[in-house]
């Protein structure tokens, strides 16, 4: 059935090659219940764990990466990098 939006690349991507950066608003896990209540009536959520305590909410301020790997057969992985001492 229809799953919503998706993203496809228009050229070949080699294994291990960076596709794009996942961005969003950083949310402390203590605020997750409030966030889920706010989005209770919305069908799609785009929340990814950055650490055990910090999550990225890409619902309102995310980039195109939020549509990647919304698949029954995912073929991408997440890499966490430190840039200027901050986990990204």
PDB file with one MODEL, atoms N, CA, C and O in Angstrom:
MODEL        1
ATOM      1  N   UNK A   1       0.812  -1.184   0.000  1.00  0.00           N
ATOM      2  CA  UNK A   1       0.000   0.000   0.000  1.00  0.00           C
ATOM      3  C   UNK A   1       0.856   1.248   0.000  1.00  0.00           C
ATOM      4  O   UNK A   1       2.082   1.181   0.088  1.00  0.00           O
ATOM      5  N   UNK A   2       0.202   2.372  -0.098  1.00  0.00           N
ATOM      6  CA  UNK A   2       0.884   3.656  -0.131  1.00  0.00           C
ATOM      7  C   UNK A   2       1.531   3.940   1.218  1.00  0.00           C
ATOM      8  O   UNK A   2       0.883   3.835   2.260  1.00  0.00           O
ATOM      9  N   UNK A   3       2.801   4.296   1.196  1.00  0.00           N
ATOM     10  CA  UNK A   3       3.565   4.520   2.425  1.00  0.00           C
ATOM     11  C   UNK A   3       3.890   5.985   2.655  1.00  0.00           C
ATOM     12  O   UNK A   3       4.495   6.304   3.679  1.00  0.00           O
ATOM     13  N   UNK A   4       3.529   6.880   1.772  1.00  0.00           N
ATOM     14  CA  UNK A   4       3.881   8.286   1.934  1.00  0.00           C
ATOM     15  C   UNK A   4       5.018   8.664   1.015  1.00  0.00           C
ATOM     16  O   UNK A   4       5.206   8.051  -0.037  1.00  0.00           O
ATOM     17  N   UNK A   5       5.776   9.667   1.405  1.00  0.00           N
ATOM     18  CA  UNK A   5       6.866  10.172   0.578  1.00  0.00           C
ATOM     19  C   UNK A   5       8.052   9.224   0.612  1.00  0.00           C
ATOM     20  O   UNK A   5       8.224   8.454   1.557  1.00  0.00           O
ATOM     21  N   UNK A   6       8.855   9.292  -0.416  1.00  0.00           N
ATOM     22  CA  UNK A   6      10.069   8.495  -0.495  1.00  0.00           C
ATOM     23  C   UNK A   6      11.138   9.285  -1.221  1.00  0.00           C
ATOM     24  O   UNK A   6      10.881  10.380  -1.720  1.00  0.00           O
ATOM     25  N   UNK A   7      12.309   8.742  -1.278  1.00  0.00           N
ATOM     26  CA  UNK A   7      13.418   9.422  -1.935  1.00  0.00           C
ATOM     27  C   UNK A   7      14.187   8.403  -2.750  1.00  0.00           C
ATOM     28  O   UNK A   7      14.474   7.303  -2.277  1.00  0.00           O
ATOM     29  N   UNK A   8      14.515   8.767  -3.962  1.00  0.00           N
ATOM     30  CA  UNK A   8      15.317   7.916  -4.829  1.00  0.00           C
ATOM     31  C   UNK A   8      16.479   8.740  -5.358  1.00  0.00           C
ATOM     32  O   UNK A   8      16.334   9.928  -5.647  1.00  0.00           O
ATOM     33  N   UNK A   9      17.620   8.103  -5.480  1.00  0.00           N
ATOM     34  CA  UNK A   9      18.763   8.778  -6.090  1.00  0.00           C
ATOM     35  C   UNK A   9      18.665   8.642  -7.600  1.00  0.00           C
ATOM     36  O   UNK A   9      18.083   7.685  -8.110  1.00  0.00           O
ATOM     37  N   UNK A  10      19.235   9.603  -8.310  1.00  0.00           N
ATOM     38  CA  UNK A  10      19.160   9.604  -9.768  1.00  0.00           C
ATOM     39  C   UNK A  10      20.447   9.111 -10.418  1.00  0.00           C
ATOM     40  O   UNK A  10      20.558   9.063 -11.643  1.00  0.00           O
ATOM     41  N   UNK A  11      21.418   8.746  -9.581  1.00  0.00           N
ATOM     42  CA  UNK A  11      22.675   8.202 -10.093  1.00  0.00           C
ATOM     43  C   UNK A  11      23.140   7.109  -9.145  1.00  0.00           C
ATOM     44  O   UNK A  11      22.670   7.016  -8.011  1.00  0.00           O
ATOM     45  N   UNK A  12      24.053   6.294  -9.610  1.00  0.00           N
ATOM     46  CA  UNK A  12      24.555   5.197  -8.781  1.00  0.00           C
ATOM     47  C   UNK A  12      25.277   5.729  -7.548  1.00  0.00           C
ATOM     48  O   UNK A  12      25.981   6.736  -7.608  1.00  0.00           O
ATOM     49  N   UNK A  13      25.088   5.035  -6.433  1.00  0.00           N
ATOM     50  CA  UNK A  13      25.770   5.355  -5.178  1.00  0.00           C
ATOM     51  C   UNK A  13      26.587   4.129  -4.804  1.00  0.00           C
ATOM     52  O   UNK A  13      26.055   3.025  -4.684  1.00  0.00           O
ATOM     53  N   UNK A  14      27.880   4.334  -4.624  1.00  0.00           N
ATOM     54  CA  UNK A  14      28.749   3.226  -4.259  1.00  0.00           C
ATOM     55  C   UNK A  14      28.586   2.883  -2.785  1.00  0.00           C
ATOM     56  O   UNK A  14      28.296   3.756  -1.966  1.00  0.00           O
ATOM     57  N   UNK A  15      28.772   1.613  -2.449  1.00  0.00           N
ATOM     58  CA  UNK A  15      28.699   1.180  -1.063  1.00  0.00           C
ATOM     59  C   UNK A  15      29.688   1.983  -0.224  1.00  0.00           C
ATOM     60  O   UNK A  15      30.856   2.115  -0.592  1.00  0.00           O
ATOM     61  N   UNK A  16      29.226   2.514   0.891  1.00  0.00           N
ATOM     62  CA  UNK A  16      30.065   3.298   1.778  1.00  0.00           C
ATOM     63  C   UNK A  16      30.087   4.789   1.465  1.00  0.00           C
ATOM     64  O   UNK A  16      30.637   5.572   2.238  1.00  0.00           O
ATOM     65  N   UNK A  17      29.504   5.188   0.355  1.00  0.00           N
ATOM     66  CA  UNK A  17      29.483   6.599  -0.040  1.00  0.00           C
ATOM     67  C   UNK A  17      28.412   7.360   0.746  1.00  0.00           C
ATOM     68  O   UNK A  17      27.318   6.843   0.972  1.00  0.00           O
ATOM     69  N   UNK A  18      28.732   8.593   1.161  1.00  0.00           N
ATOM     70  CA  UNK A  18      27.775   9.426   1.884  1.00  0.00           C
ATOM     71  C   UNK A  18      26.674   9.875   0.945  1.00  0.00           C
ATOM     72  O   UNK A  18      26.943  10.387  -0.141  1.00  0.00           O
ATOM     73  N   UNK A  19      25.434   9.681   1.367  1.00  0.00           N
ATOM     74  CA  UNK A  19      24.294  10.104   0.561  1.00  0.00           C
ATOM     75  C   UNK A  19      23.872  11.508   0.982  1.00  0.00           C
ATOM     76  O   UNK A  19      23.772  12.401   0.140  1.00  0.00           O
ATOM     77  N   UNK A  20      23.625  11.711   2.268  1.00  0.00           N
ATOM     78  CA  UNK A  20      23.242  13.019   2.789  1.00  0.00           C
ATOM     79  C   UNK A  20      23.289  12.991   4.311  1.00  0.00           C
ATOM     80  O   UNK A  20      23.405  11.923   4.911  1.00  0.00           O
ATOM     81  N   UNK A  21      23.202  14.149   4.929  1.00  0.00           N
ATOM     82  CA  UNK A  21      23.211  14.251   6.388  1.00  0.00           C
ATOM     83  C   UNK A  21      21.783  14.325   6.908  1.00  0.00           C
ATOM     84  O   UNK A  21      20.950  15.049   6.362  1.00  0.00           O
ATOM     85  N   UNK A  22      21.507  13.570   7.969  1.00  0.00           N
ATOM     86  CA  UNK A  22      20.200  13.627   8.629  1.00  0.00           C
ATOM     87  C   UNK A  22      20.224  14.794   9.605  1.00  0.00           C
ATOM     88  O   UNK A  22      21.059  14.833  10.509  1.00  0.00           O
ATOM     89  N   UNK A  23      19.326  15.732   9.429  1.00  0.00           N
ATOM     90  CA  UNK A  23      19.282  16.900  10.300  1.00  0.00           C
ATOM     91  C   UNK A  23      17.897  17.033  10.909  1.00  0.00           C
ATOM     92  O   UNK A  23      16.911  16.520  10.379  1.00  0.00           O
ATOM     93  N   UNK A  24      17.848  17.725  12.022  1.00  0.00           N
ATOM     94  CA  UNK A  24      16.583  17.980  12.697  1.00  0.00           C
ATOM     95  C   UNK A  24      16.842  18.700  14.002  1.00  0.00           C
ATOM     96  O   UNK A  24      17.982  19.017  14.343  1.00  0.00           O
ATOM     97  N   UNK A  25      15.773  18.953  14.720  1.00  0.00           N
ATOM     98  CA  UNK A  25      15.869  19.620  16.011  1.00  0.00           C
ATOM     99  C   UNK A  25      16.286  18.603  17.056  1.00  0.00           C
ATOM    100  O   UNK A  25      15.673  17.541  17.168  1.00  0.00           O
ATOM    101  N   UNK A  26      17.333  18.917  17.830  1.00  0.00           N
ATOM    102  CA  UNK A  26      17.798  18.021  18.888  1.00  0.00           C
ATOM    103  C   UNK A  26      16.823  18.074  20.054  1.00  0.00           C
ATOM    104  O   UNK A  26      16.458  19.151  20.526  1.00  0.00           O
ATOM    105  N   UNK A  27      16.403  16.892  20.517  1.00  0.00           N
ATOM    106  CA  UNK A  27      15.423  16.787  21.596  1.00  0.00           C
ATOM    107  C   UNK A  27      15.962  15.831  22.657  1.00  0.00           C
ATOM    108  O   UNK A  27      16.381  14.717  22.339  1.00  0.00           O
ATOM    109  N   UNK A  28      15.953  16.262  23.903  1.00  0.00           N
ATOM    110  CA  UNK A  28      16.341  15.401  25.014  1.00  0.00           C
ATOM    111  C   UNK A  28      15.281  14.327  25.201  1.00  0.00           C
ATOM    112  O   UNK A  28      14.093  14.592  25.021  1.00  0.00           O
ATOM    113  N   UNK A  29      15.696  13.119  25.559  1.00  0.00           N
ATOM    114  CA  UNK A  29      14.737  12.011  25.700  1.00  0.00           C
ATOM    115  C   UNK A  29      13.645  12.304  26.728  1.00  0.00           C
ATOM    116  O   UNK A  29      12.562  11.723  26.657  1.00  0.00           O
ATOM    117  N   UNK A  30      13.914  13.191  27.679  1.00  0.00           N
ATOM    118  CA  UNK A  30      12.903  13.545  28.676  1.00  0.00           C
ATOM    119  C   UNK A  30      11.696  14.220  28.028  1.00  0.00           C
ATOM    120  O   UNK A  30      10.597  14.183  28.581  1.00  0.00           O
ATOM    121  N   UNK A  31      11.888  14.834  26.862  1.00  0.00           N
ATOM    122  CA  UNK A  31      10.803  15.535  26.179  1.00  0.00           C
ATOM    123  C   UNK A  31      10.118  14.695  25.107  1.00  0.00           C
ATOM    124  O   UNK A  31       9.184  15.165  24.458  1.00  0.00           O
ATOM    125  N   UNK A  32      10.572  13.458  24.913  1.00  0.00           N
ATOM    126  CA  UNK A  32       9.962  12.596  23.888  1.00  0.00           C
ATOM    127  C   UNK A  32       8.473  12.351  24.119  1.00  0.00           C
ATOM    128  O   UNK A  32       7.702  12.430  23.162  1.00  0.00           O
ATOM    129  N   UNK A  33       8.030  12.055  25.348  1.00  0.00           N
ATOM    130  CA  UNK A  33       6.583  11.850  25.532  1.00  0.00           C
ATOM    131  C   UNK A  33       5.760  13.066  25.099  1.00  0.00           C
ATOM    132  O   UNK A  33       4.695  12.913  24.502  1.00  0.00           O
ATOM    133  N   UNK A  34       6.246  14.255  25.395  1.00  0.00           N
ATOM    134  CA  UNK A  34       5.541  15.481  24.992  1.00  0.00           C
ATOM    135  C   UNK A  34       5.531  15.603  23.472  1.00  0.00           C
ATOM    136  O   UNK A  34       4.531  16.007  22.879  1.00  0.00           O
ATOM    137  N   UNK A  35       6.641  15.254  22.854  1.00  0.00           N
ATOM    138  CA  UNK A  35       6.744  15.306  21.404  1.00  0.00           C
ATOM    139  C   UNK A  35       5.766  14.327  20.756  1.00  0.00           C
ATOM    140  O   UNK A  35       5.085  14.673  19.791  1.00  0.00           O
ATOM    141  N   UNK A  36       5.697  13.118  21.284  1.00  0.00           N
ATOM    142  CA  UNK A  36       4.765  12.127  20.732  1.00  0.00           C
ATOM    143  C   UNK A  36       3.310  12.562  20.931  1.00  0.00           C
ATOM    144  O   UNK A  36       2.472  12.297  20.070  1.00  0.00           O
ATOM    145  N   UNK A  37       2.998  13.212  22.030  1.00  0.00           N
ATOM    146  CA  UNK A  37       1.628  13.723  22.223  1.00  0.00           C
ATOM    147  C   UNK A  37       1.322  14.807  21.190  1.00  0.00           C
ATOM    148  O   UNK A  37       0.223  14.855  20.637  1.00  0.00           O
ATOM    149  N   UNK A  38       2.299  15.673  20.934  1.00  0.00           N
ATOM    150  CA  UNK A  38       2.103  16.759  19.965  1.00  0.00           C
ATOM    151  C   UNK A  38       1.835  16.199  18.573  1.00  0.00           C
ATOM    152  O   UNK A  38       1.029  16.753  17.824  1.00  0.00           O
ATOM    153  N   UNK A  39       2.509  15.100  18.221  1.00  0.00           N
ATOM    154  CA  UNK A  39       2.362  14.510  16.898  1.00  0.00           C
ATOM    155  C   UNK A  39       1.340  13.371  16.866  1.00  0.00           C
ATOM    156  O   UNK A  39       1.293  12.617  15.894  1.00  0.00           O
ATOM    157  N   UNK A  40       0.537  13.239  17.897  1.00  0.00           N
ATOM    158  CA  UNK A  40      -0.380  12.094  18.031  1.00  0.00           C
ATOM    159  C   UNK A  40      -1.311  11.939  16.831  1.00  0.00           C
ATOM    160  O   UNK A  40      -1.653  10.816  16.461  1.00  0.00           O
ATOM    161  N   UNK A  41      -1.719  13.031  16.225  1.00  0.00           N
ATOM    162  CA  UNK A  41      -2.668  12.961  15.112  1.00  0.00           C
ATOM    163  C   UNK A  41      -1.986  12.956  13.744  1.00  0.00           C
ATOM    164  O   UNK A  41      -2.660  12.950  12.714  1.00  0.00           O
ATOM    165  N   UNK A  42      -0.675  12.957  13.733  1.00  0.00           N
ATOM    166  CA  UNK A  42       0.047  12.944  12.466  1.00  0.00           C
ATOM    167  C   UNK A  42       0.488  11.523  12.143  1.00  0.00           C
ATOM    168  O   UNK A  42       0.908  10.776  13.026  1.00  0.00           O
ATOM    169  N   UNK A  43       0.389  11.164  10.888  1.00  0.00           N
ATOM    170  CA  UNK A  43       0.668   9.791  10.485  1.00  0.00           C
ATOM    171  C   UNK A  43       2.160   9.475  10.416  1.00  0.00           C
ATOM    172  O   UNK A  43       2.576   8.356  10.719  1.00  0.00           O
ATOM    173  N   UNK A  44       2.950  10.444  10.026  1.00  0.00           N
ATOM    174  CA  UNK A  44       4.378  10.206   9.824  1.00  0.00           C
ATOM    175  C   UNK A  44       5.208  10.898  10.901  1.00  0.00           C
ATOM    176  O   UNK A  44       5.013  12.080  11.185  1.00  0.00           O
ATOM    177  N   UNK A  45       6.119  10.165  11.487  1.00  0.00           N
ATOM    178  CA  UNK A  45       7.072  10.718  12.437  1.00  0.00           C
ATOM    179  C   UNK A  45       8.471  10.498  11.888  1.00  0.00           C
ATOM    180  O   UNK A  45       8.760   9.454  11.303  1.00  0.00           O
ATOM    181  N   UNK A  46       9.327  11.475  12.075  1.00  0.00           N
ATOM    182  CA  UNK A  46      10.703  11.384  11.603  1.00  0.00           C
ATOM    183  C   UNK A  46      11.621  11.698  12.778  1.00  0.00           C
ATOM    184  O   UNK A  46      12.173  12.795  12.875  1.00  0.00           O
ATOM    185  N   UNK A  47      11.775  10.737  13.655  1.00  0.00           N
ATOM    186  CA  UNK A  47      12.584  10.904  14.858  1.00  0.00           C
ATOM    187  C   UNK A  47      13.636   9.801  14.874  1.00  0.00           C
ATOM    188  O   UNK A  47      13.320   8.618  14.750  1.00  0.00           O
ATOM    189  N   UNK A  48      14.898  10.216  15.030  1.00  0.00           N
ATOM    190  CA  UNK A  48      15.990   9.250  15.041  1.00  0.00           C
ATOM    191  C   UNK A  48      16.863   9.495  16.264  1.00  0.00           C
ATOM    192  O   UNK A  48      17.123  10.640  16.633  1.00  0.00           O
ATOM    193  N   UNK A  49      17.312   8.413  16.889  1.00  0.00           N
ATOM    194  CA  UNK A  49      18.200   8.523  18.045  1.00  0.00           C
ATOM    195  C   UNK A  49      19.591   8.931  17.588  1.00  0.00           C
ATOM    196  O   UNK A  49      20.176   8.294  16.712  1.00  0.00           O
ATOM    197  N   UNK A  50      20.119   9.997  18.183  1.00  0.00           N
ATOM    198  CA  UNK A  50      21.499  10.400  17.948  1.00  0.00           C
ATOM    199  C   UNK A  50      22.390   9.747  19.002  1.00  0.00           C
ATOM    200  O   UNK A  50      23.469   9.239  18.697  1.00  0.00           O
ATOM    201  N   UNK A  51      21.917   9.770  20.244  1.00  0.00           N
ATOM    202  CA  UNK A  51      22.567   9.070  21.361  1.00  0.00           C
ATOM    203  C   UNK A  51      21.445   8.444  22.176  1.00  0.00           C
ATOM    204  O   UNK A  51      20.283   8.495  21.772  1.00  0.00           O
ATOM    205  N   UNK A  52      21.781   7.854  23.320  1.00  0.00           N
ATOM    206  CA  UNK A  52      20.739   7.299  24.185  1.00  0.00           C
ATOM    207  C   UNK A  52      19.873   8.396  24.805  1.00  0.00           C
ATOM    208  O   UNK A  52      18.752   8.130  25.237  1.00  0.00           O
ATOM    209  N   UNK A  53      20.385   9.623  24.850  1.00  0.00           N
ATOM    210  CA  UNK A  53      19.670  10.721  25.496  1.00  0.00           C
ATOM    211  C   UNK A  53      19.170  11.797  24.536  1.00  0.00           C
ATOM    212  O   UNK A  53      18.296  12.585  24.899  1.00  0.00           O
ATOM    213  N   UNK A  54      19.706  11.843  23.323  1.00  0.00           N
ATOM    214  CA  UNK A  54      19.364  12.904  22.378  1.00  0.00           C
ATOM    215  C   UNK A  54      18.793  12.290  21.100  1.00  0.00           C
ATOM    216  O   UNK A  54      19.340  11.338  20.544  1.00  0.00           O
ATOM    217  N   UNK A  55      17.682  12.862  20.656  1.00  0.00           N
ATOM    218  CA  UNK A  55      17.000  12.412  19.454  1.00  0.00           C
ATOM    219  C   UNK A  55      16.889  13.582  18.486  1.00  0.00           C
ATOM    220  O   UNK A  55      16.835  14.739  18.903  1.00  0.00           O
ATOM    221  N   UNK A  56      16.854  13.275  17.192  1.00  0.00           N
ATOM    222  CA  UNK A  56      16.667  14.293  16.172  1.00  0.00           C
ATOM    223  C   UNK A  56      15.237  14.220  15.652  1.00  0.00           C
ATOM    224  O   UNK A  56      14.795  13.188  15.147  1.00  0.00           O
ATOM    225  N   UNK A  57      14.536  15.318  15.785  1.00  0.00           N
ATOM    226  CA  UNK A  57      13.166  15.431  15.292  1.00  0.00           C
ATOM    227  C   UNK A  57      13.218  16.150  13.953  1.00  0.00           C
ATOM    228  O   UNK A  57      13.438  17.360  13.899  1.00  0.00           O
ATOM    229  N   UNK A  58      13.017  15.407  12.878  1.00  0.00           N
ATOM    230  CA  UNK A  58      13.101  15.977  11.535  1.00  0.00           C
ATOM    231  C   UNK A  58      11.727  16.269  10.951  1.00  0.00           C
ATOM    232  O   UNK A  58      11.616  16.575   9.763  1.00  0.00           O
ATOM    233  N   UNK A  59      10.688  16.183  11.757  1.00  0.00           N
ATOM    234  CA  UNK A  59       9.322  16.369  11.259  1.00  0.00           C
ATOM    235  C   UNK A  59       9.126  17.758  10.659  1.00  0.00           C
ATOM    236  O   UNK A  59       8.626  17.874   9.540  1.00  0.00           O
ATOM    237  N   UNK A  60       9.503  18.805  11.370  1.00  0.00           N
ATOM    238  CA  UNK A  60       9.252  20.175  10.907  1.00  0.00           C
ATOM    239  C   UNK A  60      10.500  20.842  10.328  1.00  0.00           C
ATOM    240  O   UNK A  60      10.389  21.656   9.412  1.00  0.00           O
ATOM    241  N   UNK A  61      11.681  20.512  10.845  1.00  0.00           N
ATOM    242  CA  UNK A  61      12.904  21.208  10.421  1.00  0.00           C
ATOM    243  C   UNK A  61      13.956  20.246   9.887  1.00  0.00           C
ATOM    244  O   UNK A  61      15.154  20.485  10.043  1.00  0.00           O
ATOM    245  N   UNK A  62      13.526  19.184   9.274  1.00  0.00           N
ATOM    246  CA  UNK A  62      14.469  18.197   8.756  1.00  0.00           C
ATOM    247  C   UNK A  62      14.758  18.400   7.285  1.00  0.00           C
ATOM    248  O   UNK A  62      14.114  19.206   6.613  1.00  0.00           O
ATOM    249  N   UNK A  63      15.728  17.665   6.799  1.00  0.00           N
ATOM    250  CA  UNK A  63      16.081  17.697   5.390  1.00  0.00           C
ATOM    251  C   UNK A  63      15.529  16.476   4.668  1.00  0.00           C
ATOM    252  O   UNK A  63      14.709  15.735   5.211  1.00  0.00           O
ATOM    253  N   UNK A  64      15.985  16.278   3.448  1.00  0.00           N
ATOM    254  CA  UNK A  64      15.481  15.176   2.625  1.00  0.00           C
ATOM    255  C   UNK A  64      15.866  13.807   3.176  1.00  0.00           C
ATOM    256  O   UNK A  64      15.236  12.808   2.828  1.00  0.00           O
ATOM    257  N   UNK A  65      16.881  13.741   4.024  1.00  0.00           N
ATOM    258  CA  UNK A  65      17.318  12.448   4.562  1.00  0.00           C
ATOM    259  C   UNK A  65      16.218  11.757   5.361  1.00  0.00           C
ATOM    260  O   UNK A  65      16.252  10.538   5.530  1.00  0.00           O
ATOM    261  N   UNK A  66      15.252  12.512   5.850  1.00  0.00           N
ATOM    262  CA  UNK A  66      14.167  11.879   6.626  1.00  0.00           C
ATOM    263  C   UNK A  66      13.353  10.902   5.781  1.00  0.00           C
ATOM    264  O   UNK A  66      12.644  10.057   6.328  1.00  0.00           O
ATOM    265  N   UNK A  67      13.447  11.007   4.462  1.00  0.00           N
ATOM    266  CA  UNK A  67      12.705  10.104   3.579  1.00  0.00           C
ATOM    267  C   UNK A  67      13.515   8.898   3.133  1.00  0.00           C
ATOM    268  O   UNK A  67      12.988   8.019   2.450  1.00  0.00           O
ATOM    269  N   UNK A  68      14.783   8.841   3.506  1.00  0.00           N
ATOM    270  CA  UNK A  68      15.630   7.716   3.113  1.00  0.00           C
ATOM    271  C   UNK A  68      15.386   6.524   4.035  1.00  0.00           C
ATOM    272  O   UNK A  68      15.175   6.681   5.237  1.00  0.00           O
ATOM    273  N   UNK A  69      15.419   5.346   3.451  1.00  0.00           N
ATOM    274  CA  UNK A  69      15.286   4.085   4.185  1.00  0.00           C
ATOM    275  C   UNK A  69      13.922   3.861   4.816  1.00  0.00           C
ATOM    276  O   UNK A  69      13.787   3.043   5.726  1.00  0.00           O
ATOM    277  N   UNK A  70      12.927   4.567   4.350  1.00  0.00           N
ATOM    278  CA  UNK A  70      11.568   4.220   4.737  1.00  0.00           C
ATOM    279  C   UNK A  70      11.159   3.123   3.758  1.00  0.00           C
ATOM    280  O   UNK A  70      10.379   3.332   2.829  1.00  0.00           O
ATOM    281  N   UNK A  71      11.721   1.953   4.013  1.00  0.00           N
ATOM    282  CA  UNK A  71      11.625   0.844   3.074  1.00  0.00           C
ATOM    283  C   UNK A  71      11.504  -0.469   3.835  1.00  0.00           C
ATOM    284  O   UNK A  71      11.992  -0.598   4.958  1.00  0.00           O
ATOM    285  N   UNK A  72      10.864  -1.419   3.222  1.00  0.00           N
ATOM    286  CA  UNK A  72      10.808  -2.761   3.808  1.00  0.00           C
ATOM    287  C   UNK A  72      12.135  -3.494   3.585  1.00  0.00           C
ATOM    288  O   UNK A  72      12.394  -4.525   4.206  1.00  0.00           O
ATOM    289  N   UNK A  73      12.964  -2.956   2.701  1.00  0.00           N
ATOM    290  CA  UNK A  73      14.257  -3.552   2.382  1.00  0.00           C
ATOM    291  C   UNK A  73      15.338  -2.463   2.380  1.00  0.00           C
ATOM    292  O   UNK A  73      15.882  -2.139   1.325  1.00  0.00           O
ATOM    293  N   UNK A  74      15.655  -1.892   3.560  1.00  0.00           N
ATOM    294  CA  UNK A  74      16.600  -0.762   3.610  1.00  0.00           C
ATOM    295  C   UNK A  74      18.000  -1.158   3.168  1.00  0.00           C
ATOM    296  O   UNK A  74      18.433  -2.294   3.361  1.00  0.00           O
ATOM    297  N   UNK A  75      18.702  -0.195   2.569  1.00  0.00           N
ATOM    298  CA  UNK A  75      20.044  -0.469   2.077  1.00  0.00           C
ATOM    299  C   UNK A  75      21.035   0.649   2.443  1.00  0.00           C
ATOM    300  O   UNK A  75      22.083   0.773   1.808  1.00  0.00           O
ATOM    301  N   UNK A  76      20.720   1.446   3.442  1.00  0.00           N
ATOM    302  CA  UNK A  76      21.616   2.504   3.926  1.00  0.00           C
ATOM    303  C   UNK A  76      21.882   2.292   5.416  1.00  0.00           C
ATOM    304  O   UNK A  76      21.129   1.606   6.107  1.00  0.00           O
ATOM    305  N   UNK A  77      22.953   2.888   5.886  1.00  0.00           N
ATOM    306  CA  UNK A  77      23.278   2.827   7.314  1.00  0.00           C
ATOM    307  C   UNK A  77      23.495   4.246   7.831  1.00  0.00           C
ATOM    308  O   UNK A  77      23.754   5.172   7.063  1.00  0.00           O
ATOM    309  N   UNK A  78      23.385   4.391   9.128  1.00  0.00           N
ATOM    310  CA  UNK A  78      23.614   5.681   9.779  1.00  0.00           C
ATOM    311  C   UNK A  78      25.027   5.695  10.339  1.00  0.00           C
ATOM    312  O   UNK A  78      25.463   4.742  10.986  1.00  0.00           O
ATOM    313  N   UNK A  79      25.732   6.781  10.084  1.00  0.00           N
ATOM    314  CA  UNK A  79      27.045   7.004  10.688  1.00  0.00           C
ATOM    315  C   UNK A  79      26.941   8.252  11.548  1.00  0.00           C
ATOM    316  O   UNK A  79      26.375   9.261  11.128  1.00  0.00           O
ATOM    317  N   UNK A  80      27.488   8.177  12.744  1.00  0.00           N
ATOM    318  CA  UNK A  80      27.511   9.349  13.618  1.00  0.00           C
ATOM    319  C   UNK A  80      28.920   9.911  13.609  1.00  0.00           C
ATOM    320  O   UNK A  80      29.884   9.180  13.839  1.00  0.00           O
ATOM    321  N   UNK A  81      29.047  11.202  13.345  1.00  0.00           N
ATOM    322  CA  UNK A  81      30.335  11.868  13.265  1.00  0.00           C
ATOM    323  C   UNK A  81      30.410  12.973  14.306  1.00  0.00           C
ATOM    324  O   UNK A  81      29.390  13.527  14.716  1.00  0.00           O
ATOM    325  N   UNK A  82      31.624  13.283  14.726  1.00  0.00           N
ATOM    326  CA  UNK A  82      31.854  14.460  15.558  1.00  0.00           C
ATOM    327  C   UNK A  82      32.428  15.560  14.680  1.00  0.00           C
ATOM    328  O   UNK A  82      33.409  15.345  13.968  1.00  0.00           O
ATOM    329  N   UNK A  83      31.827  16.718  14.730  1.00  0.00           N
ATOM    330  CA  UNK A  83      32.293  17.881  13.989  1.00  0.00           C
ATOM    331  C   UNK A  83      32.493  19.005  15.005  1.00  0.00           C
ATOM    332  O   UNK A  83      31.546  19.448  15.656  1.00  0.00           O
ATOM    333  N   UNK A  84      33.732  19.452  15.126  1.00  0.00           N
ATOM    334  CA  UNK A  84      34.085  20.479  16.111  1.00  0.00           C
ATOM    335  C   UNK A  84      33.611  20.098  17.506  1.00  0.00           C
ATOM    336  O   UNK A  84      33.150  20.943  18.272  1.00  0.00           O
ATOM    337  N   UNK A  85      33.731  18.819  17.821  1.00  0.00           N
ATOM    338  CA  UNK A  85      33.408  18.322  19.151  1.00  0.00           C
ATOM    339  C   UNK A  85      31.933  17.991  19.367  1.00  0.00           C
ATOM    340  O   UNK A  85      31.570  17.489  20.431  1.00  0.00           O
ATOM    341  N   UNK A  86      31.081  18.260  18.385  1.00  0.00           N
ATOM    342  CA  UNK A  86      29.655  17.975  18.514  1.00  0.00           C
ATOM    343  C   UNK A  86      29.279  16.762  17.687  1.00  0.00           C
ATOM    344  O   UNK A  86      29.684  16.636  16.531  1.00  0.00           O
ATOM    345  N   UNK A  87      28.495  15.863  18.289  1.00  0.00           N
ATOM    346  CA  UNK A  87      28.021  14.672  17.591  1.00  0.00           C
ATOM    347  C   UNK A  87      26.980  15.081  16.566  1.00  0.00           C
ATOM    348  O   UNK A  87      26.043  15.820  16.870  1.00  0.00           O
ATOM    349  N   UNK A  88      27.159  14.585  15.334  1.00  0.00           N
ATOM    350  CA  UNK A  88      26.213  14.908  14.249  1.00  0.00           C
ATOM    351  C   UNK A  88      25.720  13.621  13.634  1.00  0.00           C
ATOM    352  O   UNK A  88      24.915  13.651  12.703  1.00  0.00           O
TER     353      UNK A  88
ENDMDL
END
